[in-house]
Tab-separated table of C-alpha atoms in Angstrom:
chain	number	residue	atom	x	y	z
V	286	MET	CA	225.197	45.492	158.122
V	287	VAL	CA	227.309	42.423	158.964
V	288	ASN	CA	226.633	39.493	156.634
V	289	ILE	CA	226.846	35.983	158.045
V	290	CYS	CA	226.666	32.854	155.902
V	291	CYS	CA	226.410	29.377	157.382
V	292	ILE	CA	227.321	26.393	155.208
V	293	GLY	CA	225.170	23.487	156.358
V	294	ALA	CA	221.475	23.556	157.248
V	295	GLY	CA	221.458	20.672	159.717
V	296	TYR	CA	220.981	20.379	163.474
V	297	VAL	CA	223.835	22.805	164.193
V	298	GLY	CA	223.605	25.331	161.370
V	299	GLY	CA	219.862	25.915	161.231
V	300	PRO	CA	219.047	26.467	164.931
V	301	THR	CA	222.276	28.375	165.658
V	302	MET	CA	221.704	30.825	162.829
V	303	ALA	CA	218.045	31.237	163.746
V	304	VAL	CA	219.039	32.385	167.245
V	305	ILE	CA	221.760	34.710	165.915
V	306	ALA	CA	219.191	36.275	163.541
V	307	LEU	CA	216.705	36.681	166.411
V	308	LYS	CA	219.233	38.267	168.754
V	309	CYS	CA	221.015	40.378	166.107
V	310	PRO	CA	218.332	42.081	163.980
V	311	SER	CA	220.969	44.269	162.311
V	312	VAL	CA	222.870	41.188	161.050
V	313	LYS	CA	221.870	39.451	157.818
V	314	VAL	CA	222.059	35.672	158.228
V	315	VAL	CA	221.900	33.237	155.316
V	316	VAL	CA	221.963	29.454	155.762
V	317	VAL	CA	223.078	27.603	152.624
V	318	ASP	CA	223.066	23.926	151.708
V	319	ILE	CA	223.315	21.894	148.501
V	320	ALA	CA	220.368	19.741	149.635
V	321	VAL	CA	217.374	21.318	147.884
V	322	SER	CA	214.820	19.353	149.914
V	323	ARG	CA	216.350	20.496	153.208
V	324	ILE	CA	216.381	24.170	152.186
V	325	ASN	CA	212.816	23.881	150.924
V	326	ALA	CA	211.822	22.482	154.312
V	327	TRP	CA	213.459	25.416	156.143
V	328	ASN	CA	211.458	27.746	153.901
V	329	SER	CA	208.191	25.891	154.574
V	330	ASP	CA	205.756	25.568	157.470
V	331	GLN	CA	207.184	22.120	158.297
V	332	LEU	CA	210.782	22.610	159.456
V	333	PRO	CA	213.174	19.671	158.975
V	334	ILE	CA	214.190	19.767	162.640
V	335	TYR	CA	212.116	19.756	165.823
V	336	GLU	CA	213.339	21.638	168.880
V	337	PRO	CA	211.026	23.395	171.363
V	338	GLY	CA	210.576	27.028	170.309
V	339	LEU	CA	212.542	26.731	167.064
V	340	ASP	CA	209.477	27.052	164.852
V	341	ASP	CA	208.524	30.408	166.387
V	342	VAL	CA	212.068	31.779	166.143
V	343	VAL	CA	212.425	30.854	162.473
V	344	LYS	CA	209.026	32.248	161.488
V	345	GLN	CA	209.745	35.467	163.369
V	346	CYS	CA	213.005	36.106	161.486
V	347	ARG	CA	212.625	34.348	158.138
V	348	GLY	CA	212.396	36.770	155.235
V	349	LYS	CA	213.586	39.685	157.410
V	350	ASN	CA	217.188	38.955	158.340
V	351	LEU	CA	217.178	35.139	158.141
V	352	PHE	CA	217.261	33.395	154.780
V	353	PHE	CA	217.742	29.834	153.515
V	354	SER	CA	219.252	29.245	150.081
V	355	THR	CA	220.916	26.694	147.805
V	356	ASP	CA	223.009	29.412	146.105
V	357	VAL	CA	226.057	28.568	148.183
V	358	GLU	CA	228.786	30.433	146.303
V	359	LYS	CA	226.836	33.711	146.009
V	360	HIS	CA	226.198	34.001	149.738
V	361	VAL	CA	229.693	32.869	150.718
V	362	ARG	CA	231.083	35.553	148.437
V	363	GLU	CA	228.887	38.231	150.047
V	364	ALA	CA	229.565	37.183	153.645
V	365	ASP	CA	231.859	38.814	156.182
V	366	ILE	CA	231.711	35.776	158.482
V	367	VAL	CA	231.306	32.198	157.240
V	368	PHE	CA	230.256	29.483	159.693
V	369	VAL	CA	231.035	25.946	158.511
V	370	SER	CA	228.561	23.420	159.944
V	371	VAL	CA	229.060	20.442	157.656
V	372	ASN	CA	229.270	16.743	158.487
V	373	THR	CA	232.448	15.489	160.158
V	374	PRO	CA	231.816	11.730	160.383
V	375	THR	CA	234.136	9.327	162.142
V	376	LYS	CA	236.478	7.708	159.615
V	377	THR	CA	235.615	4.113	158.766
V	378	ARG	CA	238.802	3.288	156.861
V	379	GLY	CA	242.378	4.439	156.507
V	380	LEU	CA	244.487	6.326	159.025
V	381	GLY	CA	242.589	6.804	162.280
V	382	ALA	CA	239.664	4.585	161.238
V	383	GLY	CA	237.069	4.269	163.990
V	384	LYS	CA	238.384	7.307	165.881
V	385	ALA	CA	239.537	10.262	163.781
V	386	ALA	CA	237.132	12.727	162.187
V	387	ASP	CA	236.744	12.519	158.424
V	388	LEU	CA	237.298	16.117	157.314
V	389	THR	CA	236.446	15.538	153.641
V	390	TYR	CA	233.355	17.758	153.717
V	391	TRP	CA	235.087	20.395	155.827
V	392	GLU	CA	238.061	20.596	153.470
V	393	SER	CA	235.727	20.798	150.496
V	394	ALA	CA	233.907	23.733	152.113
V	395	ALA	CA	237.183	25.475	152.964
V	396	ARG	CA	238.481	25.112	149.408
V	397	MET	CA	235.217	26.457	148.014
V	398	ILE	CA	235.424	29.500	150.309
V	399	ALA	CA	238.977	30.155	149.114
V	400	ASP	CA	237.948	29.786	145.480
V	401	VAL	CA	234.946	32.127	145.505
V	402	ALA	CA	236.044	34.758	148.050
V	403	ASP	CA	236.946	38.181	146.647
V	404	SER	CA	237.381	39.804	150.077
V	405	ASP	CA	238.648	38.834	153.525
V	406	LYS	CA	236.482	36.299	155.419
V	407	ILE	CA	236.336	35.151	159.011
V	408	VAL	CA	235.808	31.378	158.841
V	409	VAL	CA	234.243	29.831	161.936
V	410	GLU	CA	234.206	26.204	162.990
V	411	LYS	CA	231.421	26.163	165.600
V	412	VAL	CA	233.140	25.504	168.794
V	413	LEU	CA	234.298	27.970	171.514
V	414	ILE	CA	235.770	31.238	170.205
V	415	GLY	CA	239.406	30.358	169.693
V	416	GLY	CA	241.735	32.128	167.299
V	417	ARG	CA	245.326	32.433	166.257
V	418	GLU	CA	247.461	34.562	168.577
V	419	THR	CA	248.288	37.050	165.841
V	420	PRO	CA	246.915	40.563	165.179
V	421	LEU	CA	244.604	39.280	162.416
V	422	GLY	CA	243.601	36.280	164.518
V	423	GLN	CA	242.693	38.440	167.492
V	424	LYS	CA	240.775	40.843	165.235
V	425	ALA	CA	238.709	37.919	163.972
V	426	VAL	CA	238.057	36.771	167.543
V	427	GLN	CA	236.889	40.260	168.517
V	428	THR	CA	234.553	40.510	165.499
V	429	LEU	CA	232.881	37.207	166.342
V	430	LYS	CA	232.723	38.164	170.008
V	431	GLU	CA	230.800	41.324	169.081
V	432	VAL	CA	228.117	39.220	167.359
V	433	TYR	CA	227.448	37.166	170.498
V	434	ALA	CA	227.684	40.288	172.702
V	435	ASN	CA	224.290	41.294	171.288
V	436	TRP	CA	222.709	39.005	173.890
V	437	VAL	CA	225.452	37.309	175.930
V	438	PRO	CA	227.119	39.336	178.729
V	439	GLU	CA	230.678	40.041	177.651
V	440	ASP	CA	232.221	38.485	180.741
V	441	ARG	CA	230.559	35.191	179.803
V	442	ILE	CA	232.048	35.050	176.297
V	443	LEU	CA	235.154	32.906	176.508
V	444	THR	CA	238.030	33.391	174.099
V	445	THR	CA	241.063	31.117	173.836
V	446	ASN	CA	243.720	30.013	171.390
V	447	LEU	CA	242.787	27.455	168.726
V	448	TRP	CA	243.906	24.292	170.523
V	449	SER	CA	242.373	25.366	173.842
V	450	ALA	CA	239.027	25.898	172.097
V	451	GLU	CA	239.212	22.517	170.363
V	452	LEU	CA	240.169	20.569	173.488
V	453	SER	CA	237.707	22.434	175.714
V	454	LYS	CA	234.857	21.397	173.455
V	455	LEU	CA	235.999	17.765	173.324
V	456	ALA	CA	236.698	17.643	177.057
V	457	ALA	CA	233.296	19.132	177.987
V	458	ASN	CA	231.438	16.408	176.103
V	459	ALA	CA	233.807	13.717	177.361
V	460	PHE	CA	233.242	14.794	180.992
V	461	LEU	CA	229.451	14.756	180.555
V	462	ALA	CA	229.512	11.343	178.887
V	463	GLN	CA	231.799	10.103	181.637
V	464	ARG	CA	229.219	11.048	184.281
V	465	ILE	CA	226.531	9.112	182.426
V	466	SER	CA	228.748	6.056	182.062
V	467	SER	CA	229.689	6.315	185.744
V	468	VAL	CA	226.080	6.236	186.949
V	469	ASN	CA	225.239	3.528	184.407
V	470	ALA	CA	228.119	1.406	185.683
V	471	MET	CA	226.677	1.850	189.173
V	472	SER	CA	223.233	0.847	187.887
V	473	ALA	CA	224.556	-2.616	187.011
V	474	LEU	CA	226.026	-3.001	190.485
V	475	CYS	CA	222.791	-1.749	192.082
V	476	GLU	CA	220.802	-4.442	190.288
V	477	ALA	CA	223.276	-7.093	191.410
V	478	THR	CA	223.127	-6.037	195.070
V	479	GLY	CA	219.521	-4.871	195.454
V	480	ALA	CA	220.400	-1.175	195.769
V	481	ASN	CA	218.375	1.567	194.079
V	482	VAL	CA	220.453	3.656	191.661
V	483	THR	CA	218.125	6.653	192.020
V	484	GLN	CA	218.746	6.726	195.765
V	485	VAL	CA	222.484	6.228	195.280
V	486	ALA	CA	222.691	9.000	192.664
V	487	HIS	CA	220.649	11.353	194.874
V	488	ALA	CA	222.945	10.746	197.839
V	489	VAL	CA	226.112	11.142	195.766
V	490	GLY	CA	224.744	14.277	194.094
V	491	LYS	CA	224.248	15.919	197.480
V	492	ASP	CA	228.011	16.286	197.637
V	493	THR	CA	228.404	19.796	196.209
V	494	ARG	CA	231.718	18.802	194.635
V	495	ILE	CA	229.778	16.343	192.468
V	496	GLY	CA	226.285	17.825	192.107
V	497	PRO	CA	223.052	16.260	190.827
V	498	LYS	CA	223.225	16.899	187.071
V	499	PHE	CA	223.708	14.108	184.529
V	500	MET	CA	223.171	11.531	187.257
V	501	ASN	CA	220.167	9.699	185.804
V	502	ALA	CA	220.808	6.058	184.964
V	503	SER	CA	219.566	5.061	181.530
V	504	VAL	CA	219.918	2.655	178.643
V	505	GLY	CA	222.873	4.771	177.464
V	506	PHE	CA	223.845	8.152	176.076
V	507	GLY	CA	223.342	9.250	172.486
V	508	GLY	CA	223.441	12.393	170.389
V	509	SER	CA	225.841	13.506	167.705
V	510	CYS	CA	228.717	14.674	169.895
V	511	PHE	CA	229.443	12.479	172.898
V	512	GLN	CA	230.818	9.376	171.207
V	513	LYS	CA	232.330	11.222	168.254
V	514	ASP	CA	234.118	13.761	170.448
V	515	ILE	CA	235.471	11.080	172.776
V	516	LEU	CA	236.775	9.143	169.770
V	517	ASN	CA	238.443	12.327	168.504
V	518	LEU	CA	239.963	12.845	171.936
V	519	VAL	CA	241.238	9.256	171.906
V	520	TYR	CA	242.798	9.766	168.482
V	521	ILE	CA	244.531	13.003	169.501
V	522	CYS	CA	245.886	11.280	172.626
V	523	GLU	CA	247.215	8.361	170.591
V	524	CYS	CA	248.813	10.695	168.049
V	525	ASN	CA	250.650	12.363	170.920
V	526	GLY	CA	251.791	9.048	172.426
V	527	LEU	CA	249.394	9.293	175.397
V	528	HIS	CA	248.120	5.733	175.162
V	529	GLU	CA	247.115	5.398	178.824
V	530	VAL	CA	245.011	8.549	178.536
V	531	ALA	CA	243.429	7.230	175.337
V	532	THR	CA	242.571	3.940	177.055
V	533	TYR	CA	240.943	5.819	179.928
V	534	TRP	CA	238.549	7.685	177.625
V	535	LYS	CA	237.797	4.607	175.520
V	536	GLN	CA	236.319	3.012	178.626
V	537	VAL	CA	233.544	5.633	178.728
V	538	ILE	CA	232.313	4.374	175.358
V	539	LYS	CA	232.804	0.725	176.343
V	540	ILE	CA	230.517	1.173	179.360
V	541	ASN	CA	227.918	2.848	177.145
V	542	ASP	CA	228.014	-0.052	174.692
V	543	TYR	CA	227.869	-2.492	177.606
V	544	GLN	CA	224.764	-0.776	179.005
V	545	LYS	CA	222.884	-1.102	175.712
V	546	LYS	CA	223.900	-4.740	175.327
V	547	ARG	CA	222.957	-5.424	178.957
V	548	PHE	CA	219.500	-3.972	178.359
V	549	VAL	CA	218.911	-6.186	175.316
V	550	ASN	CA	220.128	-9.234	177.216
V	551	ARG	CA	217.758	-8.440	180.082
V	552	VAL	CA	214.800	-8.242	177.690
V	553	VAL	CA	215.612	-11.540	176.000
V	554	SER	CA	216.483	-13.490	179.148
V	555	SER	CA	213.367	-12.287	180.977
V	556	MET	CA	211.086	-13.484	178.195
V	557	PHE	CA	212.011	-17.172	178.520
V	558	ASN	CA	215.334	-16.495	176.766
V	559	THR	CA	213.710	-15.896	173.386
V	560	VAL	CA	211.965	-13.028	171.631
V	561	SER	CA	211.757	-14.830	168.298
V	562	GLY	CA	208.450	-13.993	166.604
V	563	LYS	CA	207.287	-11.934	169.603
V	564	LYS	CA	206.014	-8.395	169.197
V	565	VAL	CA	208.027	-5.922	171.261
V	566	ALA	CA	206.801	-2.323	171.459
V	567	ILE	CA	209.452	0.423	171.494
V	568	LEU	CA	208.308	3.685	173.078
V	569	GLY	CA	210.713	6.455	172.116
V	570	PHE	CA	213.453	6.500	169.499
V	571	ALA	CA	215.027	9.971	169.750
V	572	PHE	CA	218.185	10.146	171.861
V	573	LYS	CA	216.421	12.392	174.399
V	574	LYS	CA	213.012	13.967	174.903
V	575	ASP	CA	211.883	17.185	173.194
V	576	THR	CA	213.783	16.547	169.977
V	577	GLY	CA	213.479	14.524	166.816
V	578	ASP	CA	217.246	13.982	166.782
V	579	THR	CA	218.134	10.294	166.440
V	580	ARG	CA	221.868	10.589	165.911
V	581	GLU	CA	223.654	7.850	167.905
V	582	THR	CA	220.458	7.222	169.876
V	583	PRO	CA	220.788	4.099	172.062
V	584	ALA	CA	217.470	2.955	170.583
V	585	ILE	CA	219.284	2.009	167.373
V	586	ASP	CA	221.522	-0.578	169.025
V	587	VAL	CA	218.713	-1.851	171.244
V	588	CYS	CA	216.382	-2.294	168.277
V	589	LYS	CA	219.087	-3.940	166.182
V	590	GLY	CA	219.876	-6.279	169.077
V	591	LEU	CA	216.249	-7.320	169.427
V	592	VAL	CA	215.745	-7.741	165.671
V	593	GLY	CA	218.931	-9.814	165.650
V	594	ASP	CA	217.133	-12.143	168.052
V	595	LYS	CA	214.157	-12.210	165.628
V	596	ALA	CA	211.811	-9.920	167.584
V	597	LEU	CA	209.035	-8.102	165.717
V	598	LEU	CA	209.276	-4.429	166.633
V	599	SER	CA	206.498	-1.866	166.782
V	600	ILE	CA	207.981	1.604	167.328
V	601	TYR	CA	206.381	4.870	168.416
V	602	ASP	CA	208.096	8.229	168.855
V	603	PRO	CA	206.119	11.490	168.723
V	604	GLN	CA	208.755	13.361	166.715
V	605	VAL	CA	210.684	10.811	164.624
V	606	SER	CA	209.405	10.123	161.110
V	607	GLU	CA	209.064	6.610	159.727
V	608	ASP	CA	211.580	7.419	156.988
V	609	GLN	CA	214.186	8.621	159.494
V	610	LEU	CA	213.604	5.692	161.821
V	611	LYS	CA	213.978	3.057	159.109
V	612	ARG	CA	216.970	4.870	157.641
V	613	ASP	CA	218.689	4.762	161.040
V	614	LEU	CA	218.061	1.038	161.444
V	615	ALA	CA	219.326	0.303	157.924
V	616	MET	CA	222.647	2.113	158.307
V	617	SER	CA	225.979	0.792	159.509
V	618	LYS	CA	227.955	2.445	162.294
V	619	PHE	CA	229.046	6.042	161.563
V	620	GLU	CA	227.092	6.257	158.268
V	621	TRP	CA	224.508	8.601	159.866
V	622	ASP	CA	227.023	11.472	159.792
V	623	HIS	CA	227.164	11.647	156.004
V	624	PRO	CA	224.787	13.821	153.923
V	625	ALA	CA	221.386	12.179	153.488
V	626	HIS	CA	221.825	11.506	149.773
V	627	LEU	CA	224.958	9.475	150.535
V	628	GLN	CA	223.338	7.362	153.239
V	629	PRO	CA	222.551	3.810	152.070
V	630	MET	CA	219.117	2.330	152.425
V	631	SER	CA	218.422	-1.392	152.768
V	632	PRO	CA	214.670	-2.080	153.006
V	633	THR	CA	215.291	-5.682	154.069
V	634	ALA	CA	217.027	-4.432	157.215
V	635	THR	CA	213.725	-3.106	158.546
V	636	LYS	CA	211.280	-5.753	157.346
V	637	ASP	CA	210.597	-6.800	160.962
V	638	VAL	CA	209.909	-3.228	162.070
V	639	ALA	CA	206.554	-1.432	162.076
V	640	VAL	CA	206.161	2.265	162.872
V	641	CYS	CA	203.097	3.485	164.763
V	642	TRP	CA	201.825	6.955	165.609
V	643	ASP	CA	200.168	6.010	168.860
V	644	ALA	CA	201.528	4.303	171.969
V	645	TYR	CA	198.390	2.205	172.338
V	646	GLU	CA	198.596	0.917	168.779
V	647	ALA	CA	202.294	0.133	169.243
V	648	THR	CA	201.666	-1.929	172.385
V	649	LYS	CA	198.541	-3.780	171.224
V	650	ASP	CA	199.164	-7.558	171.286
V	651	ALA	CA	202.792	-6.982	172.293
V	652	HIS	CA	204.581	-9.310	174.689
V	653	ALA	CA	206.694	-6.458	176.043
V	654	LEU	CA	207.261	-2.728	175.840
V	655	CYS	CA	210.612	-0.959	176.125
V	656	ILE	CA	210.810	2.728	177.063
V	657	LEU	CA	213.905	4.151	175.362
V	658	THR	CA	213.224	7.922	175.441
V	659	GLU	CA	212.021	9.881	178.467
V	660	TRP	CA	209.124	11.653	176.724
V	661	ASP	CA	206.800	13.196	179.326
V	662	GLU	CA	203.736	11.593	177.723
V	663	PHE	CA	205.034	8.139	178.640
V	664	LYS	CA	204.594	9.009	182.325
V	665	SER	CA	200.876	9.601	181.943
V	666	LEU	CA	199.798	6.803	179.596
V	667	ASP	CA	196.844	4.641	180.615
V	668	TYR	CA	198.913	1.587	181.503
V	669	LYS	CA	195.849	-0.394	182.579
V	670	ARG	CA	194.528	-0.014	179.044
V	671	ILE	CA	197.921	-0.992	177.657
V	672	PHE	CA	198.114	-4.037	179.942
V	673	ASP	CA	194.653	-5.215	178.887
V	674	GLY	CA	195.704	-5.082	175.244
V	675	MET	CA	199.003	-6.951	175.639
V	676	ARG	CA	199.873	-10.643	175.627
V	677	LYS	CA	200.525	-12.227	179.016
V	678	PRO	CA	202.783	-12.222	180.875
V	679	ALA	CA	203.192	-8.540	179.969
V	680	PHE	CA	206.634	-7.003	180.442
V	681	VAL	CA	207.778	-3.397	180.824
V	682	PHE	CA	211.482	-2.647	180.386
V	683	ASP	CA	212.004	0.942	181.468
V	684	GLY	CA	215.293	2.178	180.053
V	685	ARG	CA	214.770	5.721	181.363
V	686	ASN	CA	213.192	5.158	184.793
V	687	VAL	CA	210.131	7.227	183.898
V	688	VAL	CA	207.302	4.994	185.158
V	689	ASP	CA	206.180	4.113	188.671
V	690	ALA	CA	207.227	0.459	188.761
V	691	ASP	CA	205.159	-0.373	191.840
V	692	LYS	CA	201.942	0.928	190.255
V	693	LEU	CA	202.640	-1.054	187.093
V	694	ARG	CA	203.230	-4.206	189.136
V	695	GLU	CA	199.863	-3.659	190.834
V	696	ILE	CA	198.280	-3.614	187.370
V	697	GLY	CA	199.959	-6.935	186.600
V	698	PHE	CA	203.106	-6.041	184.654
V	699	ILE	CA	206.492	-7.645	185.202
V	700	VAL	CA	208.703	-4.551	185.398
V	701	TYR	CA	212.407	-3.979	184.880
V	702	SER	CA	213.780	-0.515	185.745
V	703	ILE	CA	217.424	0.335	185.126
V	704	GLY	CA	219.411	0.111	188.358
V	705	LYS	CA	216.418	-0.704	190.581
V	706	PRO	CA	215.797	-3.791	192.779
V	707	LEU	CA	214.742	-6.630	190.511
V	708	ASP	CA	211.248	-7.987	190.180
V	709	PRO	CA	211.145	-11.539	191.663
V	710	TRP	CA	210.479	-12.890	188.170
V	711	LEU	CA	213.636	-11.237	186.858
V	712	LYS	CA	215.752	-12.675	189.661
V	713	ASP	CA	214.802	-16.118	188.456
V	714	MET	CA	215.743	-15.180	184.869
V	715	PRO	CA	219.297	-13.807	185.189
V	716	ALA	CA	220.574	-11.803	182.234
V	717	MET	CA	223.814	-12.991	180.699
V	718	ALA	CA	226.546	-10.332	180.497
């Protein structure tokens, strides 16, 4: 039996190993972490991570060929293959600050593996399968390839050298983020001219060279990888003297930051240029629907922007806990990518934030509601009921284009939809850039 150990029980390690255990019943998979509470959660009925279907996969395999443990050294020592899925936050000081990955936790894991190993190990950084172009390197690549071949057709398993794997991963996320920033840049122009970004994106996507995916305008992209991988790409470019290339990729992040700031400015300017003391409901906090993942979610910057203008926030997300939400709002940039016990908490940073477990409670007596995650349930809410319970004029700021703006206007809402023709009210209240 092949023994796999994964160091790190977070969003990457836990789900990845659960699928490997499901697809490879003859492989023993152990996920290890020094965080006792996280491992206890993986061993409980309430998993620490929400992804559709994950609960069933874990419960099907746990105790058979999938295990979660805090005994890190024992399972590393017993493993044939060691996956390293630890935090790699963006550096905040020193060489490469604001761009380069901080490999402190990765180096610590690598040194520990070297210290405790009493046999050969294949050490995997979860990206594409890339290895050294040596006999031992190619043997390691083949061994890992055989694991995935249990359920992935062999002709779809890509193998490369180390640098090709690294850059392919960074480039894939950079290209996807670039598409989002491109359509978001167009959304600003659509609002200025009276065009409809959904119609523009649909027309552009009909060109088969471009295609329709990742063409939805929004308040901005989030998730753990897009910004971090682009910043890594920028740093690698700069280290190789490719400053024009670095500048090109930086612009993808600048447009994303601009889109979030533009959204906040639109909210404030529309509401008589002040949200001070006004209740603003936030529907959705995760960076996308069907997950509880809040890493780099655009909701953080939007909420911080509104609180900075003295708004009183009432937030509802069906999968994000109050503890996680307030932790996110209390942290500085890049601090989210450190282990939880090293993340600072400042209760005063969230004193103007209330967390609700119902959209109707969140919107009651609110002056405005902002939709920041495209959860399906937000499409079918009783907006007449919500309107009746809100202060007037009642505003809807749809950062995901999930509601029917015309129907909401018939109810009585003043509606702003990203990249759509502006409500007459909004035309008279121009947002400052």
